[in-house]
Coordinates of C-alpha atoms in Angstrom, one line a residue:
Chain A
M26 CA -0.2 -0.1 0.1
T27 CA 1.4 3.3 -0.7
I28 CA 0.7 6.7 1.1
S29 CA 1.3 8.6 -1.8
D30 CA -2.5 9.4 -2.5
R31 CA -3.4 11.0 0.9
A32 CA -6.7 11.6 0.1
A33 CA -7.4 8.1 -1.0
L34 CA -10.5 6.5 0.7
L35 CA -10.4 2.9 -0.8
D36 CA -6.9 1.3 -1.5
V37 CA -6.7 -2.0 -3.5
A38 CA -3.0 -3.5 -3.4
G39 CA -1.8 -6.4 -5.2
V40 CA -5.4 -8.3 -5.0
Q41 CA -5.3 -11.7 -6.5
K42 CA -8.0 -14.1 -6.5
I43 CA -7.3 -17.7 -7.2
Y44 CA -10.2 -20.4 -7.4
T45 CA -9.3 -24.0 -6.3
G46 CA -11.4 -26.7 -7.0
R47 CA -11.2 -30.3 -7.5
G48 CA -7.4 -30.5 -9.2
R49 CA -7.8 -27.3 -11.0
T50 CA -6.9 -23.9 -10.3
V51 CA -8.1 -20.8 -12.0
E52 CA -6.5 -17.2 -11.7
A53 CA -9.4 -14.9 -12.3
V54 CA -7.5 -12.1 -10.9
R55 CA -3.9 -11.7 -10.9
D56 CA -2.5 -8.1 -9.7
L57 CA -4.6 -5.3 -9.1
T58 CA -3.7 -2.1 -7.9
F59 CA -5.4 1.3 -7.5
S60 CA -7.2 3.5 -5.4
V61 CA -10.3 5.4 -5.0
G62 CA -10.0 9.2 -3.5
Q63 CA -12.7 10.4 -1.4
G64 CA -15.6 11.6 -3.3
E65 CA -14.8 10.0 -6.6
L66 CA -16.5 8.1 -9.2
V67 CA -14.4 6.0 -11.0
C68 CA -15.7 3.2 -13.4
I69 CA -14.0 -0.3 -14.2
V70 CA -14.3 -1.6 -17.3
G71 CA -12.9 -4.6 -19.0
P72 CA -14.2 -7.5 -21.6
S73 CA -16.8 -10.2 -20.2
G74 CA -15.1 -12.7 -18.2
A75 CA -12.4 -10.1 -16.6
G76 CA -12.9 -10.8 -13.1
K77 CA -15.1 -8.0 -12.7
T78 CA -17.5 -9.7 -10.2
T79 CA -14.7 -11.6 -8.4
L80 CA -12.8 -8.0 -7.9
L81 CA -15.8 -6.4 -6.5
K82 CA -16.4 -9.2 -3.9
C83 CA -12.9 -8.8 -2.7
I84 CA -13.4 -5.0 -2.5
A85 CA -17.0 -5.6 -0.9
G86 CA -15.6 -8.1 1.7
L87 CA -17.8 -10.7 0.4
M88 CA -15.0 -12.7 -0.6
A89 CA -11.4 -13.2 0.5
P90 CA -8.2 -12.4 -2.1
T91 CA -5.8 -15.3 -2.1
S92 CA -3.1 -12.5 -1.6
G93 CA -3.5 -8.8 -1.5
T94 CA -5.1 -6.3 0.4
V95 CA -8.1 -3.9 0.5
T96 CA -7.6 -0.8 2.6
L97 CA -10.9 1.0 3.3
D98 CA -10.7 4.6 5.6
G99 CA -7.1 3.1 6.7
A100 CA -8.6 -0.4 8.0
T101 CA -8.2 -3.5 6.3
V102 CA -11.6 -5.3 4.8
T103 CA -11.8 -8.8 6.3
S104 CA -15.6 -8.4 6.0
P105 CA -18.4 -6.3 4.8
P106 CA -17.4 -2.9 6.1
A107 CA -20.8 -0.6 7.5
S108 CA -19.8 2.2 5.6
M109 CA -20.0 0.4 2.1
A110 CA -23.2 -0.5 0.2
V111 CA -23.2 -2.9 -2.8
V112 CA -25.5 -2.9 -5.6
F113 CA -26.0 -6.0 -7.5
Q114 CA -26.6 -6.3 -11.7
E115 CA -29.4 -8.9 -10.5
Y116 CA -32.0 -6.4 -9.1
G117 CA -34.4 -9.7 -9.4
R118 CA -32.7 -11.6 -6.7
S119 CA -31.2 -8.7 -4.6
L120 CA -34.4 -7.3 -3.5
Y121 CA -36.3 -9.0 -0.6
P122 CA -39.5 -9.9 -2.7
W123 CA -41.5 -10.7 0.6
L124 CA -40.7 -6.9 1.7
T125 CA -42.5 -3.9 0.3
I126 CA -40.7 -1.3 -1.5
E127 CA -40.3 0.5 2.1
G128 CA -39.6 -2.9 3.7
N129 CA -36.5 -3.4 1.6
V130 CA -35.1 0.0 2.0
E131 CA -35.6 -0.1 5.6
L132 CA -34.1 -3.8 6.3
P133 CA -30.4 -2.5 6.3
L134 CA -31.5 0.3 8.4
K135 CA -33.0 -2.2 11.2
A136 CA -29.6 -4.1 11.5
K137 CA -27.7 -0.5 11.6
K138 CA -30.3 -0.3 14.7
L139 CA -31.4 3.0 13.9
S140 CA -34.5 4.2 15.5
K141 CA -38.0 4.3 13.7
A142 CA -38.5 7.7 13.2
R143 CA -34.8 7.7 11.8
R144 CA -35.6 5.1 9.6
A145 CA -39.0 6.4 8.3
E146 CA -36.9 9.8 7.4
L147 CA -34.2 7.7 5.4
V148 CA -36.5 5.7 3.6
R149 CA -38.5 8.7 2.5
E150 CA -35.8 10.5 1.6
A151 CA -34.0 7.5 -0.4
L152 CA -37.0 7.1 -2.5
E153 CA -38.0 10.6 -3.0
A154 CA -34.3 11.0 -4.2
V155 CA -34.4 7.7 -7.0
G156 CA -37.9 9.1 -8.1
L157 CA -40.2 6.6 -6.3
A158 CA -42.0 8.5 -3.8
D159 CA -45.3 7.1 -4.5
V160 CA -44.9 3.3 -4.9
H161 CA -43.7 2.8 -1.5
S162 CA -46.1 0.2 -0.2
A163 CA -45.8 -2.1 -3.6
Y164 CA -43.8 -4.9 -3.6
P165 CA -40.6 -5.0 -5.8
W166 CA -42.0 -7.9 -8.5
Q167 CA -45.0 -5.6 -9.6
L168 CA -42.2 -3.1 -10.7
S169 CA -40.4 -2.8 -13.9
G170 CA -36.9 -4.0 -14.2
G171 CA -35.6 -0.1 -14.1
M172 CA -37.7 0.8 -11.2
Q173 CA -36.3 -2.2 -9.1
Q174 CA -33.0 -1.3 -9.9
R175 CA -33.9 2.2 -8.6
V176 CA -35.3 0.6 -5.2
A177 CA -32.2 -1.2 -5.0
I178 CA -30.0 2.0 -5.7
A179 CA -32.4 3.9 -2.6
R180 CA -32.2 1.2 -0.5
A181 CA -28.1 1.6 -0.8
V182 CA -28.4 5.2 -0.6
A183 CA -30.1 5.1 2.5
Y184 CA -27.6 3.1 3.9
Q185 CA -25.4 6.4 3.9
P186 CA -22.4 4.7 3.1
Q187 CA -19.1 6.4 2.3
V188 CA -18.6 4.2 -0.6
L189 CA -21.1 2.9 -3.2
L190 CA -20.2 -0.3 -5.2
M191 CA -22.3 -1.1 -8.0
D192 CA -21.6 -4.2 -9.8
E193 CA -23.2 -3.8 -13.6
P194 CA -26.0 -2.0 -12.3
F195 CA -27.8 -1.5 -15.6
A196 CA -26.6 -4.5 -17.7
A197 CA -30.3 -5.8 -17.7
V198 CA -32.5 -3.2 -17.9
D199 CA -33.1 -1.7 -21.8
A200 CA -31.4 1.5 -23.1
Q201 CA -34.1 4.2 -22.4
T202 CA -34.1 3.2 -19.1
R203 CA -30.5 2.8 -18.6
A204 CA -29.8 6.3 -19.4
D205 CA -32.4 7.5 -17.2
L206 CA -30.3 5.3 -14.4
E207 CA -26.8 6.8 -15.6
D208 CA -28.1 10.2 -14.8
L209 CA -29.5 9.4 -11.8
I210 CA -26.3 8.3 -10.8
R211 CA -24.5 11.2 -11.6
S212 CA -26.8 13.2 -9.8
L213 CA -26.6 11.5 -6.9
W214 CA -23.3 11.4 -6.6
H215 CA -22.8 15.2 -7.1
K216 CA -25.9 15.8 -4.5
L217 CA -24.5 13.0 -1.9
G218 CA -20.8 13.5 -2.2
V219 CA -20.7 9.5 -1.9
T220 CA -17.6 7.6 -3.3
I221 CA -18.4 5.6 -6.0
L222 CA -16.7 2.7 -7.8
F223 CA -18.9 1.6 -10.9
V224 CA -18.2 -1.8 -12.7
T225 CA -19.3 -2.3 -16.1
H226 CA -18.6 -4.2 -19.6
D227 CA -20.2 -0.8 -21.6
I228 CA -17.5 1.5 -22.9
D229 CA -19.8 4.2 -23.6
E230 CA -21.3 3.5 -20.0
S231 CA -18.0 3.6 -18.2
V232 CA -16.9 7.3 -19.9
Y233 CA -20.3 8.7 -19.6
L234 CA -20.1 8.2 -15.7
G235 CA -16.9 8.1 -14.6
Q236 CA -14.3 10.5 -13.6
R237 CA -11.6 7.8 -14.1
V238 CA -11.9 4.6 -15.8
L239 CA -10.1 1.6 -14.9
V240 CA -9.6 -0.4 -18.1
L241 CA -9.1 -4.2 -17.3
S242 CA -7.2 -7.0 -19.3
S243 CA -9.0 -10.2 -19.8
S244 CA -8.6 -12.9 -17.3
P245 CA -5.9 -13.2 -15.2
T246 CA -6.9 -9.7 -14.6
V247 CA -4.2 -6.5 -14.3
I248 CA -5.2 -3.0 -14.8
M249 CA -4.2 -2.0 -18.2
E250 CA -5.0 1.5 -18.0
D251 CA -5.7 4.0 -15.6
L252 CA -7.4 6.7 -17.8
T253 CA -8.7 10.2 -16.8
I254 CA -12.0 11.3 -18.3
D255 CA -11.6 15.0 -19.1
L256 CA -15.2 15.4 -19.9
P257 CA -17.0 18.5 -18.2
D258 CA -18.9 18.1 -15.2
E259 CA -22.1 18.7 -16.3
R260 CA -22.9 16.0 -18.4
N261 CA -26.1 15.2 -20.2
Q262 CA -27.0 12.2 -22.8
L263 CA -27.1 14.3 -25.7
E264 CA -24.2 16.6 -25.7
T265 CA -21.9 15.0 -23.6
R266 CA -22.3 11.6 -26.0
S267 CA -22.1 13.5 -29.3
S268 CA -19.1 15.6 -28.5
R269 CA -16.0 15.2 -30.1
R270 CA -14.0 14.2 -26.9
F271 CA -16.7 11.8 -25.8
A272 CA -15.8 10.1 -29.3
E273 CA -12.1 10.2 -29.0
L274 CA -12.2 8.8 -25.0
R275 CA -14.6 6.1 -25.8
G276 CA -12.6 5.2 -29.1
H277 CA -10.0 4.7 -26.9
V278 CA -11.0 2.7 -24.2
Y279 CA -12.3 0.7 -27.1
E280 CA -9.0 -0.1 -28.6
Q281 CA -7.7 -0.9 -25.5
I282 CA -10.4 -3.3 -24.6
Q283 CA -9.9 -5.1 -28.2
L284 CA -5.9 -5.5 -27.0
A285 CA -7.2 -6.7 -23.8
K286 CA -8.8 -9.4 -25.6
H287 CA -5.9 -10.9 -26.9
R288 CA -3.4 -10.0 -24.4
K289 CA -3.3 -12.1 -21.1
G290 CA -1.9 -11.5 -18.1
G291 CA -1.2 -7.8 -19.0
Q292 CA 2.5 -7.6 -20.7
P293 CA 1.7 -4.0 -21.8
G294 CA 1.5 -4.0 -25.8
P295 CA 2.1 -1.3 -28.5
E296 CA 1.0 1.4 -26.8
R297 CA -1.2 3.8 -28.5
V298 CA -1.6 7.5 -26.7
L299 CA -4.3 9.6 -26.6
P300 CA -4.3 12.8 -27.9
D301 CA -4.8 15.2 -25.9
S302 CA -7.7 17.5 -25.5
N303 CA -5.4 20.2 -23.8
D304 CA -2.3 20.6 -22.5
R305 CA -2.7 17.8 -19.6
T306 CA -0.3 15.0 -19.5
P307 CA -1.6 11.8 -21.7
A308 CA -3.3 9.7 -18.9
S309 CA -2.2 6.8 -20.6
K310 CA 0.0 4.8 -18.6
A311 CA 1.5 1.0 -18.9
P312 CA -0.2 -1.4 -16.0
D313 CA 3.0 -1.3 -13.5
A314 CA 3.1 2.0 -13.8
A315 CA -0.4 2.8 -12.3
R316 CA 0.6 3.6 -9.1
Chain B
M15 CA -71.9 -7.6 -11.1
H16 CA -69.9 -9.4 -13.4
R17 CA -67.5 -10.6 -10.4
L18 CA -70.3 -11.4 -8.4
L19 CA -71.8 -13.9 -11.1
S20 CA -67.9 -15.5 -11.5
S21 CA -67.6 -15.8 -7.8
G22 CA -71.2 -17.4 -7.5
R23 CA -70.4 -19.8 -10.5
S24 CA -67.4 -21.1 -8.9
L25 CA -69.4 -21.4 -5.4
L26 CA -71.4 -23.6 -7.1
L27 CA -68.8 -25.4 -8.9
A28 CA -67.1 -26.3 -5.3
L29 CA -70.5 -27.3 -4.0
G30 CA -71.9 -28.9 -6.9
L31 CA -70.3 -32.2 -6.7
P32 CA -71.0 -32.8 -2.9
V33 CA -74.1 -32.0 -3.1
V34 CA -74.8 -34.2 -5.6
L35 CA -73.1 -37.0 -3.8
V36 CA -74.6 -36.5 -0.2
G37 CA -78.1 -36.6 -2.1
L38 CA -77.1 -39.9 -3.9
W39 CA -76.2 -41.4 -0.8
W40 CA -79.6 -39.8 0.4
V41 CA -81.6 -40.9 -1.8
A42 CA -80.2 -44.4 -1.8
S43 CA -79.8 -44.9 1.9
A44 CA -83.3 -43.8 2.5
N45 CA -85.3 -47.6 2.6
S46 CA -82.4 -49.1 3.5
V47 CA -82.6 -51.7 6.1
N48 CA -79.4 -53.2 6.3
Y49 CA -77.6 -53.0 9.4
Y50 CA -74.3 -52.0 8.5
W51 CA -75.8 -49.2 5.8
P52 CA -78.2 -47.2 8.0
P53 CA -80.3 -44.5 6.1
L54 CA -78.4 -41.2 6.1
K55 CA -81.4 -39.6 7.8
T56 CA -80.4 -41.4 10.9
I57 CA -76.9 -40.9 10.7
L58 CA -77.6 -37.3 10.5
T59 CA -80.2 -37.4 13.5
T60 CA -77.5 -39.6 15.5
F61 CA -74.8 -37.0 15.1
G62 CA -76.6 -34.3 16.6
D63 CA -77.3 -36.3 19.6
V64 CA -73.8 -37.9 19.8
W65 CA -71.5 -35.0 19.1
F66 CA -73.7 -32.3 20.5
S67 CA -73.6 -33.6 24.0
D68 CA -71.1 -34.1 26.8
R69 CA -68.5 -36.0 24.1
L70 CA -67.9 -32.6 22.5
R71 CA -65.7 -32.1 25.8
A72 CA -65.2 -35.8 26.5
D73 CA -63.8 -36.9 23.1
V74 CA -63.8 -33.9 20.7
L75 CA -61.6 -31.3 22.6
P76 CA -59.2 -34.0 23.9
S77 CA -58.6 -35.2 20.1
I78 CA -58.1 -31.3 18.8
T79 CA -56.0 -30.5 21.7
R80 CA -53.6 -33.4 21.0
L81 CA -53.7 -32.5 17.5
L82 CA -52.9 -29.2 17.6
I83 CA -50.3 -29.7 20.3
G84 CA -48.4 -32.8 18.2
Y85 CA -48.6 -30.4 15.0
A86 CA -47.0 -27.4 16.6
G87 CA -44.4 -29.7 18.1
A88 CA -44.0 -31.1 15.0
V89 CA -43.8 -28.1 13.1
V90 CA -41.5 -26.3 15.6
L91 CA -39.2 -28.5 15.6
G92 CA -39.0 -30.1 12.0
V93 CA -38.5 -25.8 11.5
A94 CA -35.3 -25.7 14.0
L95 CA -33.7 -29.0 13.2
G96 CA -34.2 -28.1 9.3
V97 CA -32.9 -25.3 9.4
A98 CA -29.6 -26.5 11.5
L99 CA -29.4 -29.3 8.7
G100 CA -29.9 -26.9 5.9
S101 CA -27.3 -24.6 7.4
S102 CA -24.5 -27.2 7.8
R103 CA -23.3 -29.4 5.2
T104 CA -21.2 -31.2 7.8
L105 CA -24.2 -31.8 9.9
R106 CA -26.3 -33.0 6.8
R107 CA -23.7 -35.6 6.2
L108 CA -23.6 -36.5 9.6
T109 CA -27.0 -37.2 9.9
E110 CA -28.8 -38.1 7.0
P111 CA -28.4 -42.2 7.2
I112 CA -30.2 -41.7 10.6
L113 CA -33.0 -39.5 9.2
E114 CA -33.2 -41.7 6.0
F115 CA -33.7 -44.8 8.5
F116 CA -36.3 -43.2 10.9
R117 CA -37.9 -41.6 8.0
A118 CA -38.7 -45.1 6.4
I119 CA -40.5 -46.6 9.6
P120 CA -44.0 -46.1 9.2
P121 CA -44.9 -44.2 12.2
P122 CA -48.3 -46.6 13.5
V123 CA -45.7 -49.5 13.8
L124 CA -43.8 -46.8 16.5
I125 CA -47.4 -46.7 18.4
P126 CA -46.7 -49.8 20.6
I127 CA -42.9 -49.3 21.4
L128 CA -43.8 -45.0 22.0
F129 CA -46.9 -46.5 24.6
L130 CA -44.6 -49.0 26.5
F131 CA -42.1 -46.2 27.3
A132 CA -44.2 -43.3 27.4
G133 CA -47.7 -44.4 29.0
I134 CA -50.8 -44.4 27.2
G135 CA -51.4 -40.6 28.7
N136 CA -51.3 -37.5 26.1
T137 CA -48.1 -37.4 26.2
A138 CA -47.2 -40.6 24.1
K139 CA -50.0 -39.7 21.6
V140 CA -48.3 -36.2 21.2
V141 CA -45.2 -37.9 20.7
V142 CA -47.0 -40.1 18.0
I143 CA -48.5 -37.2 16.2
I144 CA -44.6 -35.4 16.1
S145 CA -42.8 -38.5 15.2
G146 CA -45.0 -38.8 12.0
A147 CA -45.5 -35.4 11.2
I148 CA -42.1 -34.0 11.9
W149 CA -40.4 -35.4 8.4
P150 CA -42.1 -33.4 5.7
V151 CA -41.4 -30.3 7.6
L152 CA -37.9 -30.8 8.2
L153 CA -36.8 -32.0 4.6
N154 CA -38.9 -29.1 3.2
T155 CA -37.0 -26.5 5.5
V156 CA -33.6 -28.4 4.5
E157 CA -34.7 -28.0 0.9
G158 CA -35.9 -24.3 1.3
V159 CA -32.4 -23.2 3.4
R160 CA -30.2 -24.5 0.8
A161 CA -31.8 -22.9 -1.8
V162 CA -31.7 -19.3 -0.5
D163 CA -30.5 -17.4 -3.3
E164 CA -27.2 -16.5 -3.4
V165 CA -27.4 -13.1 -4.4
L166 CA -29.8 -12.2 -2.0
S167 CA -27.4 -13.9 0.5
D168 CA -24.5 -11.7 -0.5
T169 CA -26.8 -8.7 -0.3
S170 CA -27.9 -9.1 3.1
R171 CA -24.2 -10.0 4.4
S172 CA -22.9 -6.8 2.6
Y173 CA -25.5 -4.8 4.6
R174 CA -24.6 -7.1 7.7
I175 CA -27.4 -8.7 8.6
T176 CA -26.0 -11.4 10.2
G177 CA -27.3 -14.4 13.0
V178 CA -30.8 -14.2 14.3
A179 CA -31.3 -11.1 12.0
R180 CA -30.0 -13.5 8.8
L181 CA -32.4 -15.9 10.2
R182 CA -35.3 -14.3 10.7
R183 CA -35.2 -11.9 7.5
L184 CA -33.5 -14.0 5.0
V185 CA -33.7 -17.4 5.9
L186 CA -36.9 -18.1 7.1
P187 CA -39.0 -16.2 4.7
A188 CA -36.7 -17.3 1.9
A189 CA -37.5 -20.5 2.8
S190 CA -41.2 -20.4 3.7
P191 CA -43.1 -21.7 0.6
Q192 CA -41.5 -25.1 1.1
I193 CA -42.0 -25.3 4.9
V194 CA -45.5 -24.2 4.6
A195 CA -45.8 -27.3 1.7
G196 CA -44.4 -29.6 4.4
M197 CA -46.7 -28.2 7.0
R198 CA -49.6 -28.7 4.7
Q199 CA -48.7 -32.7 4.4
A200 CA -47.8 -32.5 7.8
L201 CA -51.5 -31.6 8.9
S202 CA -52.8 -34.6 7.5
I203 CA -50.5 -37.1 8.3
S204 CA -51.3 -35.5 12.3
I205 CA -54.9 -36.0 11.9
I206 CA -54.4 -39.3 10.8
L207 CA -51.8 -40.6 13.9
M208 CA -54.2 -38.8 16.0
V209 CA -57.0 -40.9 15.5
I210 CA -54.4 -44.3 15.2
S211 CA -52.9 -43.7 18.6
E212 CA -56.6 -42.7 20.0
M213 CA -57.8 -46.6 18.5
F214 CA -54.5 -48.1 19.8
A215 CA -55.0 -47.4 23.6
S216 CA -57.1 -44.6 25.1
S217 CA -60.0 -44.1 27.4
N218 CA -61.6 -40.9 25.1
G219 CA -60.9 -38.8 21.8
L220 CA -62.3 -39.3 18.6
G221 CA -60.3 -42.5 17.6
F222 CA -61.3 -44.5 21.0
A223 CA -65.2 -43.2 20.4
I224 CA -65.1 -44.6 17.0
V225 CA -64.0 -48.0 18.0
Q226 CA -66.4 -48.1 21.0
F227 CA -69.1 -47.6 18.3
Q228 CA -67.8 -50.3 16.4
R229 CA -67.2 -52.8 19.3
S230 CA -70.5 -51.7 20.6
F231 CA -72.3 -52.2 17.1
A232 CA -73.8 -48.8 17.4
I233 CA -73.2 -48.3 13.5
P234 CA -74.8 -45.2 13.1
E235 CA -73.4 -43.5 15.9
M236 CA -70.0 -45.0 14.3
W237 CA -70.8 -43.6 11.0
S238 CA -71.4 -40.2 12.7
G239 CA -67.9 -40.2 14.0
I240 CA -66.1 -40.6 11.0
L241 CA -68.3 -38.3 9.2
L242 CA -67.2 -35.8 12.0
L243 CA -63.3 -36.8 11.7
G244 CA -63.6 -35.9 7.6
L245 CA -65.7 -32.5 8.7
L246 CA -62.6 -32.1 10.8
G247 CA -60.2 -32.4 8.7
F248 CA -62.0 -30.3 5.9
V249 CA -62.2 -27.5 8.4
L250 CA -58.4 -27.7 9.3
S251 CA -57.5 -27.6 5.7
L252 CA -59.5 -24.6 4.9
L253 CA -58.1 -22.6 7.6
F254 CA -55.0 -23.8 6.4
Q255 CA -55.5 -22.5 3.2
L256 CA -56.5 -19.2 4.5
F257 CA -52.9 -18.9 6.3
E258 CA -51.1 -19.8 3.3
R259 CA -53.0 -17.4 1.2
R260 CA -52.0 -14.8 3.9
S261 CA -48.2 -15.8 4.9
L262 CA -47.4 -16.5 1.0
R263 CA -49.2 -13.8 -0.9
W264 CA -46.0 -12.4 -1.9
Y265 CA -44.6 -15.6 -3.3
H266 CA -48.0 -16.6 -5.4
G267 CA -47.7 -12.7 -6.5
L268 CA -44.0 -13.1 -7.7
R269 CA -44.8 -16.5 -9.3
R270 CA -47.8 -14.7 -11.5
S271 CA -45.5 -11.8 -12.2
Q272 CA -42.5 -14.4 -13.3
R273 CA -45.1 -16.3 -15.4
G274 CA -46.6 -13.3 -16.9
E275 CA -43.4 -11.1 -17.8
K276 CA -41.2 -14.0 -18.9

């Protein structure tokens, strides 16, 4: 772990995960090192099968890495930390079908032993924040997929985490809903000042959402690039996505992903340097120099 | 109006066959002189005389009490053991052969043995009911607990819902559809065992009364006892349906929405 970045809230150092079973070992994640600063919105993008979910589970304390450490706010993560919330891809399986929308958002707060009045307040605020103020007494399965994922986001928001982990949360909703949810995440992030680590396989989504994009290689996974997204902070679906810079960044990440598919274990290939938008230094780095 | 009509129709459909059958019985037995086949009219008259007397307190109540205690015991023990076995693979492996063995023994054959050890009082009868009715609850609970969704389990862990809270908020609700299915089977087994245990060695109860009537050739009384047992089972199963519909409303709704959308 390096102390170079003083504002780092989440520190992932040399995380490796090897699955062993029936005489076969699979190295899903080889060596991941990066840190996320307080209040940052970082996207992790990688080809499918890149061990994204494995990485996220290690960070969330749901799975112990084979080697390496995850540090949150100075404390090593060995079990799910109180200041972290996770939003899973499978909204249909991460909401409690026997509880109403309100019940779902409230349950983690009960486990936190908050008072009834405080719980009611947080539930109401969170549901309002995701635009679901009027359906609280419905059951999750009575809602559309996009709305179910809003409930899962509301539940995470009500939990008041320092870090919000999102594991391909919009992979299973339709394109229109997806755009709305992306904007919801940006606005929640602005409003709450929460740190967000957003895992996705969608290149456009990662560039549109993130301040930084970490590009993963194929399994066994390393970080191929730590790219700063120098788009203006005020983003909207129409203008941002049609801007020239967006296209450049998107194209660059796309190339990296293509390279990643053919390259395993993360030997840096022929480096393509992203043309700079202004007078910054190229954000592109070789994986070993990422820290 | 339309709804009224359709609910009227379903009521008619539900009641239609029983009414026809009872009518047939009534007509066919009306002039019966066979000693063992008394007219339904006689049976029904006897029904009132026999059961709406002090037999209600002397026989019906003890039976129902044993039934309910035995059933409740089977459900509580079955769920508790099922949760323990469902959560621990080691425990499952350790106990599986023994459980399979005991499950394979038909509970009525245990009655003489149990009566030897536990006497012929209420305790023995309750034990008989539990020993037979526990299995469907136990085995269904094990399956239900094992099948708790992995994503839901991860979600609960990430929100630090552990220990007793996990059991109460995640494991039991998630397994409840299977548990309730086991409870439904256990209910009918409980009724059967209640009657059989009373037939063996007893001084009161429905099973005892029916055997008593049969042995003293009080045939209409015997028939009325059988009718009462049927009615008891019917009412209990109706009550159970009500309980199931209430407690598993979410599950049926979920299933409906899954069928409708996918």
